[in-house]
Short mmCIF file of C-alpha atoms in Angstrom, two decimals:
data_model
loop_
_atom_site.label_atom_id
_atom_site.label_comp_id
_atom_site.label_asym_id
_atom_site.label_seq_id
_atom_site.Cartn_x
_atom_site.Cartn_y
_atom_site.Cartn_z
CA ASP A 4 -14.64 51.01 53.69
CA THR A 5 -15.58 54.40 51.70
CA GLY A 6 -17.98 53.22 48.82
CA VAL A 7 -21.34 53.23 48.23
CA SER A 8 -23.35 50.67 50.51
CA GLN A 9 -26.73 49.62 49.86
CA ASP A 10 -29.43 47.30 52.47
CA PRO A 11 -30.53 44.97 52.10
CA ARG A 12 -28.65 42.99 49.97
CA HIS A 13 -31.55 40.78 49.21
CA LYS A 14 -35.39 40.92 49.56
CA ILE A 15 -37.90 38.53 48.87
CA THR A 16 -41.71 39.78 49.34
CA LYS A 17 -45.10 38.80 48.63
CA ARG A 18 -47.24 41.07 45.73
CA GLY A 19 -49.12 43.62 47.30
CA GLN A 20 -46.29 44.45 50.26
CA ASN A 21 -44.44 47.64 50.60
CA VAL A 22 -40.34 47.55 50.58
CA THR A 23 -37.24 49.89 51.34
CA PHE A 24 -34.23 49.81 50.44
CA ARG A 25 -31.02 52.32 51.95
CA CYS A 26 -28.37 53.35 49.96
CA ASP A 27 -25.36 55.05 51.61
CA PRO A 28 -23.14 57.26 49.04
CA ILE A 29 -19.37 57.60 48.91
CA SER A 30 -19.21 60.70 51.80
CA GLU A 31 -18.05 63.67 49.72
CA HIS A 32 -20.26 62.75 46.78
CA ASN A 33 -23.60 65.31 46.13
CA ARG A 34 -25.12 63.15 43.84
CA LEU A 35 -26.96 60.24 43.86
CA TYR A 36 -28.78 57.97 41.41
CA TRP A 37 -31.05 55.15 41.79
CA TYR A 38 -31.32 52.50 38.80
CA ARG A 39 -33.27 49.54 37.96
CA GLN A 40 -31.47 46.13 36.34
CA THR A 41 -33.15 43.27 34.87
CA LEU A 42 -31.39 40.20 33.66
CA GLY A 43 -29.77 40.59 30.58
CA GLN A 44 -30.15 44.68 30.20
CA GLY A 45 -27.97 47.41 31.19
CA PRO A 46 -28.95 49.45 34.50
CA GLU A 47 -31.65 51.50 33.37
CA PHE A 48 -32.17 55.31 35.24
CA LEU A 49 -34.95 55.98 37.57
CA THR A 50 -34.16 59.15 39.65
CA TYR A 51 -31.04 61.29 41.08
CA PHE A 52 -30.70 63.95 43.79
CA GLN A 53 -27.85 66.68 43.87
CA ASN A 54 -28.12 67.01 47.86
CA GLU A 55 -31.37 66.97 49.04
CA ALA A 56 -33.27 67.82 46.14
CA GLN A 57 -34.83 65.40 43.72
CA LEU A 58 -33.76 66.91 40.07
CA GLU A 59 -34.83 64.26 37.66
CA LYS A 60 -37.51 61.10 37.54
CA SER A 61 -37.52 59.01 35.01
CA ARG A 62 -41.14 58.30 32.94
CA LEU A 63 -40.50 54.53 34.02
CA LEU A 64 -41.05 55.42 37.55
CA SER A 65 -44.59 54.89 38.71
CA ASP A 66 -46.71 56.58 41.20
CA ARG A 67 -45.68 53.24 43.75
CA PHE A 68 -42.05 54.42 43.62
CA SER A 69 -40.85 56.96 45.48
CA ALA A 70 -37.30 58.42 46.58
CA GLU A 71 -35.50 60.56 49.37
CA ARG A 72 -32.69 62.01 50.29
CA PRO A 73 -33.73 63.77 53.41
CA LYS A 74 -30.81 65.59 54.64
CA GLY A 75 -28.45 65.07 51.63
CA SER A 76 -26.53 62.14 52.38
CA PHE A 77 -28.17 58.57 52.55
CA SER A 78 -31.50 58.00 50.17
CA THR A 79 -34.49 55.51 50.41
CA LEU A 80 -36.40 53.98 47.62
CA GLU A 81 -39.78 52.87 48.70
CA ILE A 82 -42.22 50.45 46.01
CA GLN A 83 -45.44 50.60 47.37
CA ARG A 84 -47.91 47.74 46.40
CA THR A 85 -45.48 46.03 45.16
CA GLU A 86 -46.03 43.59 41.61
CA GLN A 87 -44.35 40.85 40.15
CA GLY A 88 -42.70 43.02 37.38
CA ASP A 89 -40.63 44.84 39.60
CA SER A 90 -38.48 42.12 40.82
CA ALA A 91 -34.85 43.11 39.77
CA MET A 92 -31.82 44.41 41.16
CA TYR A 93 -31.78 47.91 42.42
CA LEU A 94 -28.57 49.76 42.13
CA CYS A 95 -27.88 53.10 43.67
CA ALA A 96 -24.27 55.62 42.57
CA SER A 97 -22.98 58.18 43.51
CA SER A 98 -20.80 61.26 42.18
CA GLN A 99 -19.56 64.49 42.72
CA SER A 100 -21.03 66.54 40.42
CA THR A 101 -21.50 65.44 36.91
CA ASP A 102 -18.42 63.18 37.13
CA THR A 103 -18.11 59.34 36.89
CA GLN A 104 -20.71 57.18 39.06
CA TYR A 105 -19.67 54.77 41.30
CA PHE A 106 -22.21 51.87 42.37
CA GLY A 107 -22.94 50.30 45.12
CA PRO A 108 -23.34 46.46 45.38
CA GLY A 109 -27.21 46.55 44.52
CA THR A 110 -30.37 45.00 46.37
CA ARG A 111 -32.01 42.16 44.86
CA LEU A 112 -35.65 42.48 45.09
CA THR A 113 -37.97 39.40 44.11
CA VAL A 114 -41.30 39.40 44.36
CA LEU A 115 -43.46 36.29 44.54
CA GLU B 4 -32.50 60.59 21.67
CA ASP B 5 -29.19 59.41 23.27
CA GLN B 6 -28.22 55.53 22.32
CA VAL B 7 -25.67 52.87 23.31
CA THR B 8 -25.47 49.69 21.13
CA GLN B 9 -22.94 47.20 22.47
CA SER B 10 -21.56 44.35 20.30
CA PRO B 11 -21.39 41.38 20.38
CA GLU B 12 -23.69 40.55 23.06
CA ALA B 13 -21.78 37.54 23.91
CA LEU B 14 -18.25 36.58 23.06
CA ARG B 15 -15.82 33.63 24.64
CA LEU B 16 -12.10 33.68 24.07
CA GLN B 17 -9.18 31.34 24.80
CA GLU B 18 -6.93 32.44 27.17
CA GLY B 19 -4.30 34.77 25.15
CA GLU B 20 -6.45 35.29 22.80
CA SER B 21 -6.48 39.36 22.31
CA SER B 22 -10.05 40.82 20.79
CA SER B 23 -11.89 44.18 21.26
CA LEU B 24 -15.37 45.13 22.30
CA ASN B 25 -17.37 47.92 20.86
CA CYS B 26 -19.10 50.22 22.00
CA SER B 27 -21.48 52.67 19.41
CA TYR B 28 -23.42 55.72 20.18
CA THR B 29 -25.45 58.84 19.79
CA VAL B 30 -25.48 61.71 22.21
CA SER B 31 -26.50 65.01 21.76
CA GLY B 32 -22.68 66.77 23.02
CA LEU B 33 -20.97 63.72 24.54
CA ARG B 34 -20.20 64.79 28.22
CA GLY B 35 -18.37 61.70 28.98
CA LEU B 36 -18.07 57.82 27.77
CA PHE B 37 -17.87 55.39 30.63
CA TRP B 38 -16.81 51.53 30.68
CA TYR B 39 -17.60 49.44 33.76
CA ARG B 40 -17.21 45.86 34.54
CA GLN B 41 -20.01 43.70 36.07
CA ASP B 42 -19.70 40.37 37.85
CA PRO B 43 -22.88 38.08 38.33
CA GLY B 44 -25.33 39.37 41.31
CA LYS B 45 -22.98 42.65 41.66
CA GLY B 46 -23.18 45.93 41.22
CA PRO B 47 -20.70 47.69 38.28
CA GLU B 48 -17.06 48.36 38.77
CA PHE B 49 -15.46 51.62 37.19
CA LEU B 50 -13.09 51.14 34.78
CA PHE B 51 -12.40 54.07 32.44
CA THR B 52 -14.01 57.68 31.91
CA LEU B 53 -13.13 58.87 27.97
CA TYR B 54 -14.12 62.68 27.29
CA SER B 55 -13.07 63.43 23.96
CA ALA B 56 -12.28 61.88 20.76
CA GLY B 57 -9.14 60.65 20.44
CA GLU B 58 -8.86 60.03 23.99
CA GLU B 59 -7.47 56.50 25.11
CA LYS B 60 -6.90 54.90 29.01
CA GLU B 61 -5.35 51.63 29.57
CA LYS B 62 -5.16 49.70 32.90
CA GLU B 63 -3.51 46.40 33.09
CA ARG B 64 -4.91 44.11 30.32
CA LEU B 65 -7.36 46.83 29.05
CA LYS B 66 -7.05 49.93 26.81
CA ALA B 67 -10.25 51.95 26.17
CA THR B 68 -10.51 54.20 22.79
CA LEU B 69 -12.83 56.92 21.55
CA THR B 70 -14.21 58.05 18.17
CA LYS B 71 -16.84 60.28 17.69
CA LYS B 72 -19.25 57.88 16.76
CA GLU B 73 -18.12 54.41 18.88
CA SER B 74 -15.73 53.21 21.54
CA PHE B 75 -13.77 50.17 21.99
CA LEU B 76 -12.44 48.11 24.64
CA HIS B 77 -9.36 46.04 23.63
CA ILE B 78 -8.45 43.27 25.86
CA THR B 79 -4.82 42.24 25.20
CA ALA B 80 -3.82 38.46 26.31
CA PRO B 81 -6.91 37.81 28.62
CA LYS B 82 -7.27 35.55 31.83
CA PRO B 83 -10.35 33.53 33.00
CA GLU B 84 -10.52 36.21 35.94
CA ASP B 85 -11.44 38.73 33.00
CA SER B 86 -14.82 36.78 32.44
CA ALA B 87 -17.66 39.44 33.45
CA THR B 88 -20.28 41.57 31.68
CA TYR B 89 -18.74 44.78 29.90
CA LEU B 90 -20.82 48.10 30.19
CA CYS B 91 -20.53 50.89 28.31
CA ALA B 92 -22.44 54.20 29.18
CA VAL B 93 -22.70 57.69 27.60
CA GLY B 94 -23.49 61.19 28.86
CA GLY B 95 -24.72 64.06 27.22
CA ASN B 96 -24.64 67.92 27.59
CA ARG B 97 -28.68 67.80 27.74
CA ASP B 98 -28.88 66.33 31.17
CA ASP B 99 -27.36 64.66 33.69
CA LYS B 100 -28.21 60.99 33.22
CA ILE B 101 -26.02 58.39 31.88
CA ILE B 102 -27.86 55.71 29.07
CA PHE B 103 -26.39 52.35 29.12
CA GLY B 104 -25.82 49.68 27.01
CA LYS B 105 -26.79 45.99 27.46
CA GLY B 106 -23.69 45.12 27.94
CA THR B 107 -21.23 42.12 26.48
CA ARG B 108 -20.91 38.94 28.14
CA LEU B 109 -16.85 38.00 27.85
CA HIS B 110 -16.19 34.29 28.58
CA ILE B 111 -12.28 33.57 28.89
CA LEU B 112 -11.99 29.87 28.84
CA PRO B 113 -8.38 28.79 30.62
#
């Protein structure tokens, strides 16, 4: 399978705990994006990388959120001190340059 | 500010009943308009990219068209397996983000 993969697919955590998600992009793609999607809404941009450089972060991304792409390949998204409002589907996408973005299956986060 | 509005929010059709979904957009210099299909609990699946007004693309029962202000996704003789949420997104020349609409939930009745 050469598509975008995400791990885990589902995560249930208690309020105040830290969680980390992983995304593996399509191998030849140099750009990697993170989105958040809640029920009935379209995906909402969080941040993106070109190779290992984080080029833009949404104003929606609070200080509790951090993302890395250390070697320009896979990426991690960490949420510290989770809140119930963080419950959502977290989507990763990759692209070659500014062309079409291809999405992974998502990580469903539930904060109790 | 770049913006995408999709209509209707939800649409129920009988199998074989053709229809169109609308995506209205405002963007500072269109880099691309994207259509995706999303099934419940899954990530969006890419359908089409349109780059300039007048462009059309087809795939099976789907056809996407683009004008300077809106795009249509035409569904011809749909089948129950076409039931999904269809998302529209635009990318502008100002940055590398794409902005999504809220989607149209399509339900095809057998």
